PDB file of C-alpha atoms and ligand atoms in Angstrom:
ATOM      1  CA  UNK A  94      10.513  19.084  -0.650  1.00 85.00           C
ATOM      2  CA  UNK A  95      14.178  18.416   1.332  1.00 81.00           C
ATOM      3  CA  UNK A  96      14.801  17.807   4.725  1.00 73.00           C
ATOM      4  CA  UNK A  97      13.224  19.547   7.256  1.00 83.00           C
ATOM      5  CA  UNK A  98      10.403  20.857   4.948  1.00 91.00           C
ATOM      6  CA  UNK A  99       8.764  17.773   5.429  1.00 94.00           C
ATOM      7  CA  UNK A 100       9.259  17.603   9.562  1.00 94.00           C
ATOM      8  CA  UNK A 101       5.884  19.303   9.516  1.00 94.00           C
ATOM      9  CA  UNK A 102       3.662  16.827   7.601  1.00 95.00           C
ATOM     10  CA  UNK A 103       5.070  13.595   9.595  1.00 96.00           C
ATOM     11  CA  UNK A 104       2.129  13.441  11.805  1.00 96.00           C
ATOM     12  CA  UNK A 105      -0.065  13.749   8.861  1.00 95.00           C
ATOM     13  CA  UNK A 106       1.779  11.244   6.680  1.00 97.00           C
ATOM     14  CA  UNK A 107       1.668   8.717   9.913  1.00 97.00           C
ATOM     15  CA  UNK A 108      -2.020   8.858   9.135  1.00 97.00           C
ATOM     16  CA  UNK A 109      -2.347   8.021   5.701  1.00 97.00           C
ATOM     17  CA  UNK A 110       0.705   5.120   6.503  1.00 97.00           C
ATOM     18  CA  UNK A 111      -2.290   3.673   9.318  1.00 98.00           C
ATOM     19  CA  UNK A 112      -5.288   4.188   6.860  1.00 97.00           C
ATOM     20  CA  UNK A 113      -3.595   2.675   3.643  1.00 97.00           C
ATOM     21  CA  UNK A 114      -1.602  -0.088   5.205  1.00 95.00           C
ATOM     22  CA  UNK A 115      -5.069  -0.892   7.368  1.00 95.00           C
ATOM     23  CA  UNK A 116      -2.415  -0.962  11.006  1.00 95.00           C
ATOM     24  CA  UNK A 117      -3.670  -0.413  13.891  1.00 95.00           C
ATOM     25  CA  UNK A 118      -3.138   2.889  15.712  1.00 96.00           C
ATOM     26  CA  UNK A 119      -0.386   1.040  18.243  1.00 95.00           C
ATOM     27  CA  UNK A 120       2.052   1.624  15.609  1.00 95.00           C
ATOM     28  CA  UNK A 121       1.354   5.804  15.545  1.00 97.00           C
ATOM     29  CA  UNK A 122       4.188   6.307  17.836  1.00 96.00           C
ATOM     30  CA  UNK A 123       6.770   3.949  16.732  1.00 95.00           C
ATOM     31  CA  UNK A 124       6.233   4.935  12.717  1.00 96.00           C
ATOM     32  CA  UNK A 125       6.405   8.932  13.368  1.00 96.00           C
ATOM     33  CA  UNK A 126      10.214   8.256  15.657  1.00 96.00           C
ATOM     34  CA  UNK A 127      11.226   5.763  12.575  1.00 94.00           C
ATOM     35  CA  UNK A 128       9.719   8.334   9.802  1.00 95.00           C
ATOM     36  CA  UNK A 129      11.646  11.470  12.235  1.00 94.00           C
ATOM     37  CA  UNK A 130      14.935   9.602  11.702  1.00 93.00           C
ATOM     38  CA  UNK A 131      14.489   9.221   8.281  1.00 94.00           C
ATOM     39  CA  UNK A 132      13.596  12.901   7.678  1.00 94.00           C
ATOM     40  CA  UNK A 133      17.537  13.559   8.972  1.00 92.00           C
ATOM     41  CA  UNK A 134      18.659  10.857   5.585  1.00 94.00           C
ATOM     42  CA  UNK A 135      20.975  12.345   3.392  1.00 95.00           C
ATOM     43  CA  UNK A 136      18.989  13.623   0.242  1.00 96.00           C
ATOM     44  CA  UNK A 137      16.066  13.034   1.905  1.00 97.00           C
ATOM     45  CA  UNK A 138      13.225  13.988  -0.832  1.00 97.00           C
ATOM     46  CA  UNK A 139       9.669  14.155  -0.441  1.00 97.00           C
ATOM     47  CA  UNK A 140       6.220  14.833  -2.101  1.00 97.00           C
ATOM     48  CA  UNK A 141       2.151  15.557  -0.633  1.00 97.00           C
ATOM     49  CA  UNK A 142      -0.860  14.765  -2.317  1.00 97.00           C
ATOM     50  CA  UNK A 143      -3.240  17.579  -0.623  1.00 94.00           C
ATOM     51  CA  UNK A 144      -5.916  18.787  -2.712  1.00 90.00           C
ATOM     52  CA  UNK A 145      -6.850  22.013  -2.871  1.00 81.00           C
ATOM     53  CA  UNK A 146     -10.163  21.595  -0.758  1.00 74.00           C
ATOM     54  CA  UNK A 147      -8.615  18.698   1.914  1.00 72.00           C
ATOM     55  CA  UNK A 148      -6.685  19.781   4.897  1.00 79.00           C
ATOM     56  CA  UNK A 149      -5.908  16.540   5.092  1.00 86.00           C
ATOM     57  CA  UNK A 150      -2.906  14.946   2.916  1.00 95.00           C
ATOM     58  CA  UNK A 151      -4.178  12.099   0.449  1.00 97.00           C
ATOM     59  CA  UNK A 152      -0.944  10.532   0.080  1.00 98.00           C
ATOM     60  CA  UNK A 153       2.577  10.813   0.737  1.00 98.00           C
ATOM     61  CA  UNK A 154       6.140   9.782  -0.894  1.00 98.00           C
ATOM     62  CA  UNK A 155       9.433  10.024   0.460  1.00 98.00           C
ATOM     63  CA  UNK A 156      13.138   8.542  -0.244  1.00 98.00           C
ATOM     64  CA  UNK A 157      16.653   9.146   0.647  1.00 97.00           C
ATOM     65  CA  UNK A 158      20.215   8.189  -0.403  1.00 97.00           C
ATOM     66  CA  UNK A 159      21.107   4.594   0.871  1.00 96.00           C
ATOM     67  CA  UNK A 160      24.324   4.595   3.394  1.00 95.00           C
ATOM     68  CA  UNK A 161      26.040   1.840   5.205  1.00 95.00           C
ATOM     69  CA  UNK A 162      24.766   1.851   8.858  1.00 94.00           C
ATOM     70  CA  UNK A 163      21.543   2.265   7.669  1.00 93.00           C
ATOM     71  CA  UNK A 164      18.734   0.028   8.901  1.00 93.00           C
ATOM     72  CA  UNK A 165      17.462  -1.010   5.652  1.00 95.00           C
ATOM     73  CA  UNK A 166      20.572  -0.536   3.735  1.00 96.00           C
ATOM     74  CA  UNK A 167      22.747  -2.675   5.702  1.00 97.00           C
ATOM     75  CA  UNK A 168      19.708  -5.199   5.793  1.00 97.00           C
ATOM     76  CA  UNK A 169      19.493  -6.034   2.094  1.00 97.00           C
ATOM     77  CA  UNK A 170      22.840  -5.467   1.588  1.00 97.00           C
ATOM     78  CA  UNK A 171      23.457  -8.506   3.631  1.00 94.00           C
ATOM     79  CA  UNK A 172      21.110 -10.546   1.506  1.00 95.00           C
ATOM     80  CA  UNK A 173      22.681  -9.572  -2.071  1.00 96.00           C
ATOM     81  CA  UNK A 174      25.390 -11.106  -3.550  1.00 95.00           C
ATOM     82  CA  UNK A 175      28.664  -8.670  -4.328  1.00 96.00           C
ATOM     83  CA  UNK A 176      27.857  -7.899  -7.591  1.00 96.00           C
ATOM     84  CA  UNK A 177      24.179  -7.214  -6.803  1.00 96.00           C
ATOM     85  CA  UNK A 178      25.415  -4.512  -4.482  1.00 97.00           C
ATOM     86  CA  UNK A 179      27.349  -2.611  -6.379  1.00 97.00           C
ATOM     87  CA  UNK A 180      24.742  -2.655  -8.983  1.00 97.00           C
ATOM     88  CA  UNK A 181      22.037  -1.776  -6.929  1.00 98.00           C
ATOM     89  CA  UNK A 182      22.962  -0.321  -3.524  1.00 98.00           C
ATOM     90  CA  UNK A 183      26.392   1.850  -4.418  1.00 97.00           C
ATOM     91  CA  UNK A 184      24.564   4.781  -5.839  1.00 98.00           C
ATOM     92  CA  UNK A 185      20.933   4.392  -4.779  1.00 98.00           C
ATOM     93  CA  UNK A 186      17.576   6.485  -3.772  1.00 98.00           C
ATOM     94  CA  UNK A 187      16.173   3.951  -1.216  1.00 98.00           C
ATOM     95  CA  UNK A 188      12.235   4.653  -1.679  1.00 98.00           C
ATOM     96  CA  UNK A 189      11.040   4.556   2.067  1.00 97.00           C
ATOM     97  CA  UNK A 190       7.212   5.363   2.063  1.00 98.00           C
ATOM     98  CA  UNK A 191       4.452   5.499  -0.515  1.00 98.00           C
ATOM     99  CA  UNK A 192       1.128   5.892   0.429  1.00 98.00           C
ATOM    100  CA  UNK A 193      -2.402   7.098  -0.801  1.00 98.00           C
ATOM    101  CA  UNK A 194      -5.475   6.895   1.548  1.00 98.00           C
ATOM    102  CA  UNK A 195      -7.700   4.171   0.733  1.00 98.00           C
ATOM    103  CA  UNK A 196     -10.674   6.640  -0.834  1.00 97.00           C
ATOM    104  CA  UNK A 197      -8.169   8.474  -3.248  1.00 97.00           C
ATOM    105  CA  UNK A 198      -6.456   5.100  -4.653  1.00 98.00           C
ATOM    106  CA  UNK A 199      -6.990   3.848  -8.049  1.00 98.00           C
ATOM    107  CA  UNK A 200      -6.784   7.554  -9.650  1.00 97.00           C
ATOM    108  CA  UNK A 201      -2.888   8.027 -11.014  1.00 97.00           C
ATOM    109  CA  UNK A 202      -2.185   9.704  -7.475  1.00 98.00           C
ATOM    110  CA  UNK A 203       0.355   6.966  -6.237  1.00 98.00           C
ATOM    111  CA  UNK A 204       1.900   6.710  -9.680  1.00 98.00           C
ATOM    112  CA  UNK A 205       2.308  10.401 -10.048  1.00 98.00           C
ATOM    113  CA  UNK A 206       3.998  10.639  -6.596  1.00 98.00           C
ATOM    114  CA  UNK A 207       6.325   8.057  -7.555  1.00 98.00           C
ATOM    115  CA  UNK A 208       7.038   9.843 -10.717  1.00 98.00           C
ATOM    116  CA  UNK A 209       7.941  13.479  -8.787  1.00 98.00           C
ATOM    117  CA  UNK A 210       9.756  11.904  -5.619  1.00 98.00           C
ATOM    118  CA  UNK A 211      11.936  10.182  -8.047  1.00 98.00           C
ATOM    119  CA  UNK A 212      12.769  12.617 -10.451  1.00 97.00           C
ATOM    120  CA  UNK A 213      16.170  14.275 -10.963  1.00 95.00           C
ATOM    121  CA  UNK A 214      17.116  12.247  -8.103  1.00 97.00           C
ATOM    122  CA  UNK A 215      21.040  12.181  -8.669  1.00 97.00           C
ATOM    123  CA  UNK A 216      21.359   8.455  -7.874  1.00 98.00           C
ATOM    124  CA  UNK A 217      21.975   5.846 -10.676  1.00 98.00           C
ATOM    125  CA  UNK A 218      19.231   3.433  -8.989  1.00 98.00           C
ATOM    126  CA  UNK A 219      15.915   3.407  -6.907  1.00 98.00           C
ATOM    127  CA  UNK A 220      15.223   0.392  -4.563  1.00 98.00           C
ATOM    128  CA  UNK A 221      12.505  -0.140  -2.313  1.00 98.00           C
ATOM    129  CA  UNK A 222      10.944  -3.283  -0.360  1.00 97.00           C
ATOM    130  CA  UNK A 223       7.729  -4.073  -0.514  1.00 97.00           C
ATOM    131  CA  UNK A 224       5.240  -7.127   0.842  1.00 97.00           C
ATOM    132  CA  UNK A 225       5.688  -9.917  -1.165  1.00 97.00           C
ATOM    133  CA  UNK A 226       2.446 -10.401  -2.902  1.00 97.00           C
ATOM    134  CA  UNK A 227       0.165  -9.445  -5.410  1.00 96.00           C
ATOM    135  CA  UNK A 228      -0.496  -6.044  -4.228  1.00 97.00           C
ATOM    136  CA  UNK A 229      -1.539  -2.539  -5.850  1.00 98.00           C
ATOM    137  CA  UNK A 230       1.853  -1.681  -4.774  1.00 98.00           C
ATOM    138  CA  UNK A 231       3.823  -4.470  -6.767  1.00 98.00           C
ATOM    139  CA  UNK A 232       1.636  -3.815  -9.305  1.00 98.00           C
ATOM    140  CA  UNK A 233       2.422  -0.072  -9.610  1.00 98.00           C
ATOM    141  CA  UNK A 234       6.319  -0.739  -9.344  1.00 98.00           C
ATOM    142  CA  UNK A 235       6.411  -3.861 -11.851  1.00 97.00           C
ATOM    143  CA  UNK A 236       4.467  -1.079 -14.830  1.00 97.00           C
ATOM    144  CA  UNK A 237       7.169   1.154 -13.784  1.00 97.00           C
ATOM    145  CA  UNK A 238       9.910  -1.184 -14.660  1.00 96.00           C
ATOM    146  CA  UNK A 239      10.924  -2.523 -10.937  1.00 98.00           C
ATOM    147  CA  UNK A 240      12.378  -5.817 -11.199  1.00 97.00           C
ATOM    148  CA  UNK A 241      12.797  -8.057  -8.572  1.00 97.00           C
ATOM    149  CA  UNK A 242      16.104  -8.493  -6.600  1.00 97.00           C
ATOM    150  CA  UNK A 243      15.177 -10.682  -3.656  1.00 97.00           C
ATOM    151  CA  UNK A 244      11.874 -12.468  -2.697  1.00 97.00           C
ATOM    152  CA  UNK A 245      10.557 -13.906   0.449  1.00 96.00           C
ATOM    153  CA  UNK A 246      13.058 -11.612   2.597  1.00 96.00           C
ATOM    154  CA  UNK A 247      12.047 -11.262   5.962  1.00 96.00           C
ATOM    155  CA  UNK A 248      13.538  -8.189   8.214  1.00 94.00           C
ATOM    156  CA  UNK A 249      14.778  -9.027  11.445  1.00 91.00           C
ATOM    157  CA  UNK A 250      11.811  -8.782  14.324  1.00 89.00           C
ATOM    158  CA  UNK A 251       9.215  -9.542  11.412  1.00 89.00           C
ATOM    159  CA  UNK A 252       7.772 -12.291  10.071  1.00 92.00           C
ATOM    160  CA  UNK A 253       6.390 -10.316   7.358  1.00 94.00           C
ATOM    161  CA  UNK A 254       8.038 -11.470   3.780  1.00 97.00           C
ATOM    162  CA  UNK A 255       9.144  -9.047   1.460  1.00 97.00           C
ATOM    163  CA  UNK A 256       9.924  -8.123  -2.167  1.00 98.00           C
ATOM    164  CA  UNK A 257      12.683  -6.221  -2.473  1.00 98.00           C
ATOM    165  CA  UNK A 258      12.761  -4.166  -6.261  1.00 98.00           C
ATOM    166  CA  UNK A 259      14.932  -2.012  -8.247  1.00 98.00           C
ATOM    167  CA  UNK A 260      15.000   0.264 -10.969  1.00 98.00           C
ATOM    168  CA  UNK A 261      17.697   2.081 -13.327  1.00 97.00           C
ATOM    169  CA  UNK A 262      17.062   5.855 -12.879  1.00 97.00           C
ATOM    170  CA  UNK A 263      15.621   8.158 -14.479  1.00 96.00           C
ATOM    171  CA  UNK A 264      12.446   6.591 -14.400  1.00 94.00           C
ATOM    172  CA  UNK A 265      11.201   7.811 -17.831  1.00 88.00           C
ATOM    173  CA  UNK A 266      14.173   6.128 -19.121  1.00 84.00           C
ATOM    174  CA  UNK A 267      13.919   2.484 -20.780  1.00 81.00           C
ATOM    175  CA  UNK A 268      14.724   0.087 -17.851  1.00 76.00           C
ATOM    176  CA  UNK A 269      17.058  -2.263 -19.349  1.00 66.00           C
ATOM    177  CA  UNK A 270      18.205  -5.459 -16.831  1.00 58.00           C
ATOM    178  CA  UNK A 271      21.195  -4.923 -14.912  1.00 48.00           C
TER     179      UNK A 271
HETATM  180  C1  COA B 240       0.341   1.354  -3.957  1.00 91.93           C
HETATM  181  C2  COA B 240      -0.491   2.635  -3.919  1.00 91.93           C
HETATM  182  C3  COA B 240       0.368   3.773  -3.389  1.00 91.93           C
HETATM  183  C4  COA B 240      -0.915   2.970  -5.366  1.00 91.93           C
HETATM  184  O1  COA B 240      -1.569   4.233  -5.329  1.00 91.93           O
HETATM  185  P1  COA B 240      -2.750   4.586  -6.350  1.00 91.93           P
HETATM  186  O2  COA B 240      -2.917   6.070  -6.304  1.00 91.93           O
HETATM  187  O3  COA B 240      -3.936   3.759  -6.089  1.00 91.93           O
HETATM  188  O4  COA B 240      -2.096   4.114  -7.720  1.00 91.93           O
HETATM  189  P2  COA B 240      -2.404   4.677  -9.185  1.00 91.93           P
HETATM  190  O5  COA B 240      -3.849   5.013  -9.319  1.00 91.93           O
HETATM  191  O6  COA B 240      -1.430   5.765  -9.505  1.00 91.93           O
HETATM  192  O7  COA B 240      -2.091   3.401 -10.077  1.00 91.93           O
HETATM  193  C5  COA B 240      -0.893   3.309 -10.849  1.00 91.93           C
HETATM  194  C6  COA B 240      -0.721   1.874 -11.334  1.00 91.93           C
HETATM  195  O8  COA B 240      -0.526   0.995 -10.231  1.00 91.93           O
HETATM  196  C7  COA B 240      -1.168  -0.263 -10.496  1.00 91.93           C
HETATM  197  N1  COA B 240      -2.292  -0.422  -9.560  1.00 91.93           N
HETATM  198  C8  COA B 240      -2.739   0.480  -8.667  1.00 91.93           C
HETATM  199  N2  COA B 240      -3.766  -0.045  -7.955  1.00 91.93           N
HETATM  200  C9  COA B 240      -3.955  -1.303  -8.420  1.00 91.93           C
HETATM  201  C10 COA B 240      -4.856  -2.363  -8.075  1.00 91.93           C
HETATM  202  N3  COA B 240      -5.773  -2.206  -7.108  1.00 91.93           N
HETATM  203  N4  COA B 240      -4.741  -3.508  -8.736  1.00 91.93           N
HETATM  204  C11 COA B 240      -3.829  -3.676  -9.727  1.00 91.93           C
HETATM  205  N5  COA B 240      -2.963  -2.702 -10.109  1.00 91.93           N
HETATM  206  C12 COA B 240      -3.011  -1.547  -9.442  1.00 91.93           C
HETATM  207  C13 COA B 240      -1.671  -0.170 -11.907  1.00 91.93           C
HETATM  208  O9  COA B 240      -0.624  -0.570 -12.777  1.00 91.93           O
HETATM  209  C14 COA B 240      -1.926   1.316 -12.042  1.00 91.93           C
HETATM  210  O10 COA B 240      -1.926   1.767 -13.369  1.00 91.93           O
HETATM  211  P3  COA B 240      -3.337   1.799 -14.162  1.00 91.93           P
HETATM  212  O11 COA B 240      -4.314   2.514 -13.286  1.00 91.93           O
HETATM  213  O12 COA B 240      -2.983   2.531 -15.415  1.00 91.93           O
HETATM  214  O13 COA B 240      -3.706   0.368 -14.367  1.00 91.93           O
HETATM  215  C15 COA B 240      -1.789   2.435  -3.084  1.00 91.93           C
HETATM  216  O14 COA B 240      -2.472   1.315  -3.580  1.00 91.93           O
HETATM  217  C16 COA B 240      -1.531   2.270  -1.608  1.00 91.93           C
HETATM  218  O15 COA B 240      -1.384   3.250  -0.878  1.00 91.93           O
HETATM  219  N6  COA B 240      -1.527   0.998  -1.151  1.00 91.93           N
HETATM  220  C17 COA B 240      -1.374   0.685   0.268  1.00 91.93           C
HETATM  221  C18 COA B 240      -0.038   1.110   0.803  1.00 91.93           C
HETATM  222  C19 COA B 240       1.096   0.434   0.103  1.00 91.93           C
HETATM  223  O16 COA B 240       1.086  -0.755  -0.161  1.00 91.93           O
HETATM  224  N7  COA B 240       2.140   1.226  -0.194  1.00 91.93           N
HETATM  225  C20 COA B 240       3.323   0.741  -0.836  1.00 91.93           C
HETATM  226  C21 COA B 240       4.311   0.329   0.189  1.00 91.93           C
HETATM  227  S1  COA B 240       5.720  -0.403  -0.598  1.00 91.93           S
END
């Protein structure tokens, strides 16, 4: 889905972003304003996991085309070198969110939402940050063929560190190294 279609699952994705990240519910109101804005992106693109007998979504992905005056755009951007930003940023789908609640993980659910959010994207790259450790997350982008661009990259007003990983597009395309 585009756009607005997915104004009426933010609430709901909120909730699988609390349960699968383990936050605490402070963060509700802050993460549905930031994932509002986002929803307004340019080629914002989105896709539910809701089975058939759930009323409840299971997991979430959404992206949109990177932009100067961006928040996270203009954040990496600053870290990468000139080269790195042509390469990576100029014509990118910046993967936001991608989430499946903790008692649907582990059963192809976050791979295959990767799989639809990204495909026929019209963007030569996908980028995305992600904590910098050995999570199921780095795990799912590194069998995708996500390299790493920066490491140990810290946002401003966290101390959290971050990977930050890229990917030629289409993703069922061999990833050579850029
Ligand atoms: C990352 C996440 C979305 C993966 O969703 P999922 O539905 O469990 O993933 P899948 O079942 O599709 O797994 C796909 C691949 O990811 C990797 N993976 C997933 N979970 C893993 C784990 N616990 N340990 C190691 N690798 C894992 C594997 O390569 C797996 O392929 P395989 O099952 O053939 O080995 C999910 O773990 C999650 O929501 N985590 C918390 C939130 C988060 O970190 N989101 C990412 C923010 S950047």
């Amino acid at each position: 889905m585009e756009g607005d279609a997915f104004s009426p699952y933010i609430d709901a994705s909120v909730e699988v972003y609390v349960a699968a990240m383990q936050k605490t519910r402070d963060v509700v109101a802050a993460r549905r304003s930031i994932t509002a804005r986002h929803v307004s992106h340019p080629g914002l693109r989105a896709v539910i996991a809701q089975p058939d007998d759930e009323e409840q979504l299971v997991g979430f992905a959404y992206g949109y085309y990177g932009a100067r005056g961006q928040w996270w755009h203009d954040a990496v951007a600053d870290e990468l070198s000139r080269e790195q930003r042509k390469e990576w940023l100029s014509n990118a789908f910046e993967l936001a969110e991608l989430h499946v609640l903790p008692d649907w993980q582990r059963q192809g659910i976050g791979k295959q939402l990767l799989d639809l959010v990204c495909r026929d994207v019209p963007r030569r790259t996908v980028v995305l940050s992600a904590i910098d450790d050995e999570t199921p997350a780095r795990a799912l982008y590194r069998s995708v063929g996500f390299q790493d661009l920066l490491l140990g990259f810290t946002f401003a007003g966290s101390s959290e560190r971050y990977a930050v990983m890229g990917r030629p597009l289409p993703l069922d395309a061999p990833s050579p190294r850029l």
